[in-house]
PDB file of C-alpha atoms and ligand atoms in Angstrom:
ATOM      1  CA  MET A  11       0.000   0.000   0.000  1.00 98.00           C
ATOM      2  CA  ARG A  12       1.283   3.498  -0.743  1.00 98.00           C
ATOM      3  CA  VAL A  13       1.272   5.337   2.567  1.00 98.00           C
ATOM      4  CA  VAL A  14       2.380   8.836   3.512  1.00 99.00           C
ATOM      5  CA  VAL A  15       4.056   9.160   6.922  1.00 98.00           C
ATOM      6  CA  THR A  16       4.092  12.698   8.364  1.00 98.00           C
ATOM      7  CA  GLY A  17       6.638  13.463  11.044  1.00 98.00           C
ATOM      8  CA  ALA A  18       8.822  10.830   9.398  1.00 98.00           C
ATOM      9  CA  ALA A  19      12.039  12.277  10.856  1.00 98.00           C
ATOM     10  CA  GLY A  20      10.739  12.098  14.440  1.00 98.00           C
ATOM     11  CA  SER A  21      11.388   9.348  16.952  1.00 97.00           C
ATOM     12  CA  ILE A  22       8.269   7.336  16.122  1.00 98.00           C
ATOM     13  CA  GLY A  23       8.336   8.397  12.472  1.00 98.00           C
ATOM     14  CA  THR A  24      11.816   7.020  11.877  1.00 98.00           C
ATOM     15  CA  VAL A  25      10.852   3.640  13.300  1.00 98.00           C
ATOM     16  CA  VAL A  26       7.467   3.504  11.567  1.00 98.00           C
ATOM     17  CA  THR A  27       8.878   4.555   8.175  1.00 98.00           C
ATOM     18  CA  ALA A  28      11.487   1.800   8.263  1.00 98.00           C
ATOM     19  CA  GLY A  29       9.023  -0.715   9.708  1.00 98.00           C
ATOM     20  CA  LEU A  30       6.307  -0.120   7.126  1.00 98.00           C
ATOM     21  CA  ALA A  31       8.828  -0.259   4.286  1.00 98.00           C
ATOM     22  CA  GLY A  32      10.089  -3.537   5.745  1.00 98.00           C
ATOM     23  CA  LEU A  33       6.548  -4.886   5.608  1.00 98.00           C
ATOM     24  CA  GLY A  34       6.445  -4.090   1.896  1.00 98.00           C
ATOM     25  CA  HIS A  35       4.613  -0.769   1.914  1.00 98.00           C
ATOM     26  CA  ASP A  36       5.546   2.002  -0.485  1.00 98.00           C
ATOM     27  CA  VAL A  37       6.308   4.809   1.982  1.00 98.00           C
ATOM     28  CA  VAL A  38       6.320   8.529   1.193  1.00 98.00           C
ATOM     29  CA  ALA A  39       8.163  10.110   4.126  1.00 98.00           C
ATOM     30  CA  LEU A  40       7.263  13.726   4.921  1.00 98.00           C
ATOM     31  CA  ASP A  41       8.862  16.003   7.494  1.00 98.00           C
ATOM     32  CA  ARG A  42       9.830  19.651   7.735  1.00 97.00           C
ATOM     33  CA  ALA A  43      13.321  18.683   8.913  1.00 95.00           C
ATOM     34  CA  ASP A  44      15.919  18.062   6.248  1.00 93.00           C
ATOM     35  CA  PHE A  45      16.206  14.308   6.659  1.00 94.00           C
ATOM     36  CA  ASP A  46      17.110  11.061   5.052  1.00 94.00           C
ATOM     37  CA  ALA A  47      14.855   7.998   4.894  1.00 96.00           C
ATOM     38  CA  PRO A  48      16.613   5.392   2.763  1.00 96.00           C
ATOM     39  CA  GLN A  49      13.721   2.917   3.053  1.00 97.00           C
ATOM     40  CA  ALA A  50      11.162   5.406   1.724  1.00 98.00           C
ATOM     41  CA  SER A  51      10.318   5.546  -1.978  1.00 98.00           C
ATOM     42  CA  ARG A  52      10.087   9.335  -1.718  1.00 98.00           C
ATOM     43  CA  VAL A  53      11.197  11.953   0.794  1.00 98.00           C
ATOM     44  CA  VAL A  54       9.233  15.201   1.001  1.00 98.00           C
ATOM     45  CA  VAL A  55      10.745  18.055   3.022  1.00 98.00           C
ATOM     46  CA  ALA A  56       7.750  20.248   3.836  1.00 98.00           C
ATOM     47  CA  ASP A  57       5.757  21.561   6.751  1.00 98.00           C
ATOM     48  CA  VAL A  58       2.551  19.630   7.224  1.00 98.00           C
ATOM     49  CA  LEU A  59       0.758  22.987   7.356  1.00 98.00           C
ATOM     50  CA  ASP A  60       1.790  23.505   3.719  1.00 98.00           C
ATOM     51  CA  ALA A  61      -1.441  22.349   2.077  1.00 98.00           C
ATOM     52  CA  ALA A  62      -0.044  22.287  -1.465  1.00 98.00           C
ATOM     53  CA  ALA A  63       2.909  20.118  -0.451  1.00 98.00           C
ATOM     54  CA  VAL A  64       0.703  17.747   1.540  1.00 98.00           C
ATOM     55  CA  HIS A  65      -1.783  17.471  -1.346  1.00 98.00           C
ATOM     56  CA  ASP A  66       1.084  16.603  -3.659  1.00 98.00           C
ATOM     57  CA  ALA A  67       2.483  13.996  -1.247  1.00 98.00           C
ATOM     58  CA  VAL A  68      -0.909  12.359  -0.665  1.00 98.00           C
ATOM     59  CA  ASP A  69      -1.819  12.259  -4.359  1.00 98.00           C
ATOM     60  CA  GLY A  70      -1.769   8.579  -5.383  1.00 98.00           C
ATOM     61  CA  ALA A  71      -1.569   7.272  -1.799  1.00 98.00           C
ATOM     62  CA  GLU A  72      -4.130   4.988  -0.172  1.00 98.00           C
ATOM     63  CA  ALA A  73      -3.354   5.949   3.395  1.00 99.00           C
ATOM     64  CA  VAL A  74      -1.667   8.433   5.715  1.00 99.00           C
ATOM     65  CA  VAL A  75       0.003   7.907   9.072  1.00 99.00           C
ATOM     66  CA  HIS A  76      -0.143  11.329  10.717  1.00 99.00           C
ATOM     67  CA  LEU A  77       2.563  11.542  13.380  1.00 98.00           C
ATOM     68  CA  ALA A  78       3.765  15.141  12.948  1.00 98.00           C
ATOM     69  CA  SER A  79       3.100  17.349  15.972  1.00 97.00           C
ATOM     70  CA  ILE A  80       4.654  18.934  19.044  1.00 96.00           C
ATOM     71  CA  PRO A  81       5.157  15.914  21.359  1.00 96.00           C
ATOM     72  CA  SER A  82       4.652  17.807  24.601  1.00 95.00           C
ATOM     73  CA  GLU A  83       3.014  20.859  26.181  1.00 96.00           C
ATOM     74  CA  ALA A  84       2.882  24.333  24.588  1.00 96.00           C
ATOM     75  CA  SER A  85       0.490  27.265  24.521  1.00 97.00           C
ATOM     76  CA  LEU A  86      -3.054  26.575  23.360  1.00 97.00           C
ATOM     77  CA  PRO A  87      -2.619  28.396  20.006  1.00 97.00           C
ATOM     78  CA  GLU A  88       0.567  26.445  19.291  1.00 97.00           C
ATOM     79  CA  ILE A  89      -1.161  23.223  20.270  1.00 98.00           C
ATOM     80  CA  LEU A  90      -4.208  23.850  18.095  1.00 98.00           C
ATOM     81  CA  GLU A  91      -1.988  24.578  15.125  1.00 98.00           C
ATOM     82  CA  SER A  92       0.234  21.575  15.742  1.00 98.00           C
ATOM     83  CA  HIS A  93      -2.520  19.013  16.303  1.00 98.00           C
ATOM     84  CA  VAL A  94      -5.771  20.319  14.848  1.00 98.00           C
ATOM     85  CA  HIS A  95      -4.678  22.484  11.902  1.00 98.00           C
ATOM     86  CA  THR A  96      -2.164  19.923  10.653  1.00 98.00           C
ATOM     87  CA  THR A  97      -4.765  17.170  10.915  1.00 98.00           C
ATOM     88  CA  ALA A  98      -7.218  19.329   8.950  1.00 99.00           C
ATOM     89  CA  VAL A  99      -4.656  19.801   6.170  1.00 98.00           C
ATOM     90  CA  VAL A 100      -4.047  16.041   6.042  1.00 99.00           C
ATOM     91  CA  LEU A 101      -7.775  15.208   6.046  1.00 99.00           C
ATOM     92  CA  ASP A 102      -8.599  17.679   3.272  1.00 98.00           C
ATOM     93  CA  ALA A 103      -5.732  16.308   1.179  1.00 98.00           C
ATOM     94  CA  MET A 104      -7.000  12.765   1.740  1.00 98.00           C
ATOM     95  CA  VAL A 105     -10.530  13.664   0.663  1.00 98.00           C
ATOM     96  CA  ASP A 106      -9.217  15.362  -2.489  1.00 98.00           C
ATOM     97  CA  ALA A 107      -6.886  12.491  -3.327  1.00 98.00           C
ATOM     98  CA  GLY A 108      -9.329   9.689  -2.483  1.00 98.00           C
ATOM     99  CA  ALA A 109      -7.019   8.274   0.201  1.00 98.00           C
ATOM    100  CA  GLY A 110      -9.396   6.446   2.510  1.00 98.00           C
ATOM    101  CA  ARG A 111      -7.374   5.439   5.561  1.00 99.00           C
ATOM    102  CA  LEU A 112      -5.722   7.460   8.319  1.00 99.00           C
ATOM    103  CA  VAL A 113      -3.777   6.248  11.318  1.00 99.00           C
ATOM    104  CA  TYR A 114      -3.691   9.189  13.686  1.00 99.00           C
ATOM    105  CA  ALA A 115      -1.109   9.522  16.463  1.00 98.00           C
ATOM    106  CA  SER A 116      -3.281  10.551  19.385  1.00 98.00           C
ATOM    107  CA  SER A 117      -2.101  10.221  22.964  1.00 98.00           C
ATOM    108  CA  ASN A 118      -2.997   8.840  26.363  1.00 98.00           C
ATOM    109  CA  HIS A 119      -3.085  12.505  27.431  1.00 98.00           C
ATOM    110  CA  ALA A 120      -6.513  12.788  25.763  1.00 98.00           C
ATOM    111  CA  VAL A 121      -7.716  10.962  28.899  1.00 98.00           C
ATOM    112  CA  GLY A 122      -4.720  11.868  31.050  1.00 97.00           C
ATOM    113  CA  ARG A 123      -6.628  13.489  33.897  1.00 97.00           C
ATOM    114  CA  THR A 124      -8.577  10.272  34.507  1.00 96.00           C
ATOM    115  CA  PRO A 125      -7.657   9.027  37.996  1.00 95.00           C
ATOM    116  CA  ARG A 126      -5.760   5.768  38.079  1.00 92.00           C
ATOM    117  CA  GLY A 127      -7.821   2.807  39.148  1.00 87.00           C
ATOM    118  CA  THR A 128     -10.568   3.767  36.725  1.00 85.00           C
ATOM    119  CA  HIS A 129     -10.981   1.404  33.788  1.00 86.00           C
ATOM    120  CA  VAL A 130      -9.532   3.136  30.724  1.00 93.00           C
ATOM    121  CA  GLY A 131     -11.050   1.837  27.521  1.00 94.00           C
ATOM    122  CA  ALA A 132     -11.904   3.208  24.093  1.00 93.00           C
ATOM    123  CA  ASP A 133     -15.159   4.610  25.477  1.00 94.00           C
ATOM    124  CA  THR A 134     -13.543   6.457  28.410  1.00 95.00           C
ATOM    125  CA  PRO A 135     -14.749  10.078  28.143  1.00 96.00           C
ATOM    126  CA  PRO A 136     -12.194  12.676  27.021  1.00 97.00           C
ATOM    127  CA  ARG A 137     -10.404  14.085  30.057  1.00 98.00           C
ATOM    128  CA  PRO A 138      -7.256  15.887  28.926  1.00 98.00           C
ATOM    129  CA  ASP A 139      -4.476  16.691  31.375  1.00 98.00           C
ATOM    130  CA  THR A 140      -2.859  19.526  29.366  1.00 98.00           C
ATOM    131  CA  PHE A 141      -3.452  21.739  26.321  1.00 98.00           C
ATOM    132  CA  TYR A 142      -1.528  18.981  24.547  1.00 98.00           C
ATOM    133  CA  GLY A 143      -4.290  16.584  25.613  1.00 98.00           C
ATOM    134  CA  VAL A 144      -6.944  19.103  24.529  1.00 98.00           C
ATOM    135  CA  GLY A 145      -5.291  19.196  21.092  1.00 98.00           C
ATOM    136  CA  LYS A 146      -5.459  15.414  20.832  1.00 98.00           C
ATOM    137  CA  VAL A 147      -9.132  15.347  21.890  1.00 98.00           C
ATOM    138  CA  ALA A 148      -9.968  18.047  19.327  1.00 98.00           C
ATOM    139  CA  ALA A 149      -8.038  16.318  16.565  1.00 99.00           C
ATOM    140  CA  GLU A 150      -9.807  13.029  17.345  1.00 98.00           C
ATOM    141  CA  ALA A 151     -13.136  14.880  17.079  1.00 98.00           C
ATOM    142  CA  LEU A 152     -12.080  16.335  13.729  1.00 99.00           C
ATOM    143  CA  CYS A 153     -11.194  12.835  12.532  1.00 99.00           C
ATOM    144  CA  ARG A 154     -14.601  11.599  13.590  1.00 98.00           C
ATOM    145  CA  LEU A 155     -16.273  14.416  11.624  1.00 98.00           C
ATOM    146  CA  TYR A 156     -14.389  13.403   8.466  1.00 99.00           C
ATOM    147  CA  VAL A 157     -15.364   9.759   8.968  1.00 98.00           C
ATOM    148  CA  ASP A 158     -19.034  10.768   9.213  1.00 98.00           C
ATOM    149  CA  ARG A 159     -18.936  13.309   6.406  1.00 98.00           C
ATOM    150  CA  HIS A 160     -16.575  11.704   3.924  1.00 98.00           C
ATOM    151  CA  GLY A 161     -16.586   8.001   4.806  1.00 98.00           C
ATOM    152  CA  LEU A 162     -12.895   7.885   5.709  1.00 98.00           C
ATOM    153  CA  ASP A 163     -11.612   5.070   7.924  1.00 99.00           C
ATOM    154  CA  ILE A 164      -9.554   6.371  10.830  1.00 99.00           C
ATOM    155  CA  VAL A 165      -7.816   4.639  13.702  1.00 98.00           C
ATOM    156  CA  ALA A 166      -6.740   7.020  16.487  1.00 98.00           C
ATOM    157  CA  CYS A 167      -3.890   5.483  18.472  1.00 98.00           C
ATOM    158  CA  ARG A 168      -3.685   6.858  22.009  1.00 98.00           C
ATOM    159  CA  ILE A 169       0.018   6.256  22.343  1.00 98.00           C
ATOM    160  CA  GLY A 170       1.602   5.638  25.731  1.00 98.00           C
ATOM    161  CA  SER A 171       5.365   5.987  26.263  1.00 98.00           C
ATOM    162  CA  PHE A 172       7.328   5.250  23.088  1.00 98.00           C
ATOM    163  CA  ARG A 173      10.849   4.478  24.278  1.00 98.00           C
ATOM    164  CA  ASP A 174      13.731   2.110  23.523  1.00 98.00           C
ATOM    165  CA  ARG A 175      12.949   0.608  26.897  1.00 98.00           C
ATOM    166  CA  PRO A 176      10.921   1.546  30.003  1.00 98.00           C
ATOM    167  CA  GLU A 177      12.626   4.326  31.971  1.00 97.00           C
ATOM    168  CA  SER A 178      10.337   4.713  34.990  1.00 96.00           C
ATOM    169  CA  ARG A 179       7.827   2.861  37.137  1.00 96.00           C
ATOM    170  CA  ARG A 180       4.994   4.416  35.113  1.00 96.00           C
ATOM    171  CA  ASN A 181       6.607   3.165  31.911  1.00 97.00           C
ATOM    172  CA  LEU A 182       6.217  -0.410  33.193  1.00 97.00           C
ATOM    173  CA  SER A 183       2.519   0.174  32.434  1.00 96.00           C
ATOM    174  CA  THR A 184       2.682   2.692  29.581  1.00 97.00           C
ATOM    175  CA  TRP A 185       5.598   1.476  27.448  1.00 98.00           C
ATOM    176  CA  LEU A 186       5.237   1.090  23.680  1.00 98.00           C
ATOM    177  CA  SER A 187       8.194  -0.717  22.140  1.00 98.00           C
ATOM    178  CA  HIS A 188       9.544   0.061  18.682  1.00 98.00           C
ATOM    179  CA  GLY A 189       8.350  -3.261  17.263  1.00 98.00           C
ATOM    180  CA  ASP A 190       4.886  -2.870  18.728  1.00 98.00           C
ATOM    181  CA  ALA A 191       4.623   0.687  17.360  1.00 99.00           C
ATOM    182  CA  VAL A 192       5.044  -0.742  13.862  1.00 99.00           C
ATOM    183  CA  ARG A 193       2.561  -3.542  14.607  1.00 98.00           C
ATOM    184  CA  MET A 194       0.090  -0.949  15.935  1.00 98.00           C
ATOM    185  CA  VAL A 195       0.333   1.220  12.814  1.00 99.00           C
ATOM    186  CA  GLU A 196       0.125  -1.804  10.518  1.00 98.00           C
ATOM    187  CA  ALA A 197      -3.089  -2.904  12.283  1.00 98.00           C
ATOM    188  CA  GLY A 198      -4.513   0.607  11.908  1.00 98.00           C
ATOM    189  CA  LEU A 199      -3.729   0.556   8.188  1.00 98.00           C
ATOM    190  CA  THR A 200      -5.101  -2.889   7.430  1.00 98.00           C
ATOM    191  CA  THR A 201      -8.009  -3.584   9.784  1.00 98.00           C
ATOM    192  CA  PRO A 202     -11.129  -3.874   7.615  1.00 98.00           C
ATOM    193  CA  ALA A 203     -13.530  -0.903   7.651  1.00 98.00           C
ATOM    194  CA  PRO A 204     -12.992   0.463  11.177  1.00 98.00           C
ATOM    195  CA  GLY A 205     -14.973   3.670  10.587  1.00 98.00           C
ATOM    196  CA  PHE A 206     -13.666   5.734  13.505  1.00 98.00           C
ATOM    197  CA  ALA A 207     -11.886   3.621  16.101  1.00 98.00           C
ATOM    198  CA  VAL A 208      -9.631   4.222  19.097  1.00 98.00           C
ATOM    199  CA  LEU A 209      -6.917   1.950  20.452  1.00 98.00           C
ATOM    200  CA  TYR A 210      -4.334   2.289  23.211  1.00 98.00           C
ATOM    201  CA  GLY A 211      -0.791   2.263  21.917  1.00 98.00           C
ATOM    202  CA  ILE A 212       1.070   0.252  24.506  1.00 98.00           C
ATOM    203  CA  SER A 213       2.940  -3.025  24.475  1.00 98.00           C
ATOM    204  CA  ALA A 214       1.502  -6.166  26.083  1.00 98.00           C
ATOM    205  CA  ASN A 215       2.677  -4.918  29.473  1.00 97.00           C
ATOM    206  CA  THR A 216       1.893  -7.169  32.429  1.00 97.00           C
ATOM    207  CA  ARG A 217       1.180  -4.016  34.485  1.00 96.00           C
ATOM    208  CA  ALA A 218      -0.875  -2.248  31.764  1.00 95.00           C
ATOM    209  CA  TRP A 219      -3.770  -0.185  33.023  1.00 89.00           C
ATOM    210  CA  TRP A 220      -5.194   0.731  29.643  1.00 93.00           C
ATOM    211  CA  ASP A 221      -7.414  -1.731  27.856  1.00 95.00           C
ATOM    212  CA  LEU A 222      -5.712  -3.568  25.003  1.00 97.00           C
ATOM    213  CA  ALA A 223      -8.973  -5.226  23.899  1.00 97.00           C
ATOM    214  CA  PRO A 224     -10.028  -2.425  21.496  1.00 97.00           C
ATOM    215  CA  GLY A 225      -6.657  -2.705  19.779  1.00 98.00           C
ATOM    216  CA  ARG A 226      -6.814  -6.483  19.635  1.00 98.00           C
ATOM    217  CA  ARG A 227     -10.234  -6.216  17.971  1.00 98.00           C
ATOM    218  CA  LEU A 228      -8.541  -4.095  15.299  1.00 98.00           C
ATOM    219  CA  GLY A 229      -5.845  -6.711  14.779  1.00 98.00           C
ATOM    220  CA  TYR A 230      -3.148  -5.132  16.963  1.00 98.00           C
ATOM    221  CA  ARG A 231      -1.090  -7.955  18.483  1.00 98.00           C
ATOM    222  CA  PRO A 232       1.617  -6.452  20.709  1.00 98.00           C
ATOM    223  CA  GLN A 233       4.524  -8.811  21.369  1.00 98.00           C
ATOM    224  CA  ASP A 234       6.690  -6.986  23.904  1.00 98.00           C
ATOM    225  CA  ASP A 235       6.220  -6.593  27.668  1.00 98.00           C
ATOM    226  CA  ALA A 236       7.848  -3.967  29.890  1.00 98.00           C
ATOM    227  CA  GLU A 237       8.020  -6.610  32.615  1.00 98.00           C
ATOM    228  CA  GLN A 238      11.345  -7.873  31.275  1.00 98.00           C
ATOM    229  CA  TYR A 239      12.815  -4.551  32.508  1.00 98.00           C
ATOM    230  CA  ALA A 240      10.957  -4.463  35.829  1.00 98.00           C
ATOM    231  CA  ASP A 241      13.865  -5.652  37.997  1.00 98.00           C
ATOM    232  CA  GLN A 242      16.114  -2.936  36.577  1.00 97.00           C
ATOM    233  CA  VAL A 243      13.498  -0.179  36.923  1.00 97.00           C
ATOM    234  CA  LEU A 244      12.380  -1.226  40.404  1.00 97.00           C
ATOM    235  CA  ALA A 245      15.972  -1.427  41.652  1.00 97.00           C
ATOM    236  CA  GLU A 246      15.944   2.384  41.724  1.00 94.00           C
ATOM    237  CA  PRO A 247      14.341   3.842  44.880  1.00 95.00           C
ATOM    238  CA  GLU A 248      10.784   5.072  44.418  1.00 95.00           C
ATOM    239  CA  THR A 249      10.629   8.887  44.228  1.00 94.00           C
ATOM    240  CA  ASP A 250       7.899  11.462  44.913  1.00 92.00           C
ATOM    241  CA  ALA A 251       7.612  11.849  41.129  1.00 90.00           C
ATOM    242  CA  ASP A 252       6.958   8.109  40.814  1.00 91.00           C
ATOM    243  CA  ARG A 253       4.254   8.327  43.482  1.00 92.00           C
ATOM    244  CA  PHE A 254       2.594  11.286  41.768  1.00 90.00           C
ATOM    245  CA  GLU A 255       2.844   9.645  38.361  1.00 90.00           C
ATOM    246  CA  ALA A 256       0.851   6.729  39.754  1.00 90.00           C
ATOM    247  CA  SER A 257      -2.150   8.998  40.478  1.00 93.00           C
ATOM    248  CA  TYR A 258      -3.409   9.856  37.015  1.00 95.00           C
ATOM    249  CA  VAL A 259      -3.407   8.170  33.634  1.00 94.00           C
ATOM    250  CA  GLY A 260      -1.267  10.979  32.182  1.00 96.00           C
ATOM    251  CA  GLY A 261       1.377  10.728  34.910  1.00 96.00           C
ATOM    252  CA  PRO A 262       3.540  13.876  35.091  1.00 94.00           C
ATOM    253  CA  PHE A 263       1.364  15.801  32.626  1.00 96.00           C
ATOM    254  CA  ALA A 264      -1.390  15.893  35.266  1.00 94.00           C
ATOM    255  CA  GLY A 265       0.876  17.671  37.758  1.00 92.00           C
ATOM    256  CA  ASP A 266       1.036  21.320  38.854  1.00 91.00           C
ATOM    257  CA  ALA A 267       4.359  21.790  37.055  1.00 90.00           C
ATOM    258  CA  TRP A 268       2.460  21.675  33.775  1.00 91.00           C
ATOM    259  CA  VAL A 269      -0.144  24.295  34.719  1.00 94.00           C
ATOM    260  CA  ARG A 270       0.249  27.473  32.638  1.00 93.00           C
ATOM    261  CA  PRO A 271      -1.920  30.184  31.061  1.00 94.00           C
ATOM    262  CA  ALA A 272      -3.504  29.053  27.798  1.00 96.00           C
ATOM    263  CA  MET A 273      -2.268  31.963  25.706  1.00 93.00           C
ATOM    264  CA  ASP A 274       1.282  32.138  27.069  1.00 88.00           C
ATOM    265  CA  ASN A 275       3.650  31.572  24.142  1.00 81.00           C
ATOM    266  CA  SER A 276       6.743  32.392  26.153  1.00 76.00           C
ATOM    267  CA  ARG A 277       7.754  28.868  27.167  1.00 65.00           C
TER     268      ARG A 277
HETATM  269  C1  15L B 319       2.980  11.538  24.987  1.00 75.18           C
HETATM  270  O1  15L B 319       1.959  11.647  24.323  1.00 75.18           O
HETATM  271  C2  15L B 319       4.149  12.412  24.746  1.00 75.18           C
HETATM  272  O2  15L B 319       4.279  12.773  23.387  1.00 75.18           O
HETATM  273  C3  15L B 319       5.440  11.855  25.242  1.00 75.18           C
HETATM  274  O3  15L B 319       6.336  12.940  25.369  1.00 75.18           O
HETATM  275  C4  15L B 319       5.348  11.050  26.558  1.00 75.18           C
HETATM  276  O4  15L B 319       5.342  11.887  27.631  1.00 75.18           O
HETATM  277  C5  15L B 319       4.146  10.131  26.577  1.00 75.18           C
HETATM  278  O5  15L B 319       2.970  10.734  26.090  1.00 75.18           O
HETATM  279  C6  15L B 319       3.850   9.544  27.959  1.00 75.18           C
HETATM  280  O6  15L B 319       2.730   9.685  28.453  1.00 75.18           O
HETATM  281  O7  15L B 319       4.744   8.914  28.516  1.00 75.18           O
END
């Protein structure tokens, strides 16, 4: 399948571009950074807000994997541009080009202010922990609108902690390995007629507290488990940060350190 990957030079994008190419997909890699993607059939250096460039990249593709965005907190205007405006550009390009499938990189922070201990499934109500989380909720809603209006198929992946390996106690629950990230995206691209669907992007972690069942129903079969690193991670003394991170789904993002005025662009 010809698939456009936005944010292809980023940490997830690099892994997903190589992984999808390895699975036999024809990958068009797009990023605003000047980058190299030897496995891609085409590299496009453009901002995903550049509608003409995105239209050109999507022309002839069947699917898009939209990963490009600020990966952390920023002001609300920056967040809306990074998550909602970019997604709008991608969706409009897909409608014009007849590309029917989107895998959208959402985040656990869309429900990050949900207290731990609550079941977190695909139907958990939006409860963002940051403007970043608000951006992901809004972009998911935009995706849903395009599914209803234009008949697109979209899988929103609420990604946990994409790392080489778990780095904290929270990561023992939230880790998404490189291999599972590729498996997750591949499931989102190939599951038959999902309409609009949500899955949690984590590995098959023994200590997971997000429901993997919605992903499994979409064909996502994670193979890694953070538990293999548990002895190493737990050998470090538990800190106040660890204790706080255990309180909410979004971990540190739910903390006071992340509270800031919505319109403050200065940090
Ligand atoms: C995310 O969505 C962020 O992009 C990333 O920086 C991590 O903090 C991750 O969530 C997480 O929750 O660990």
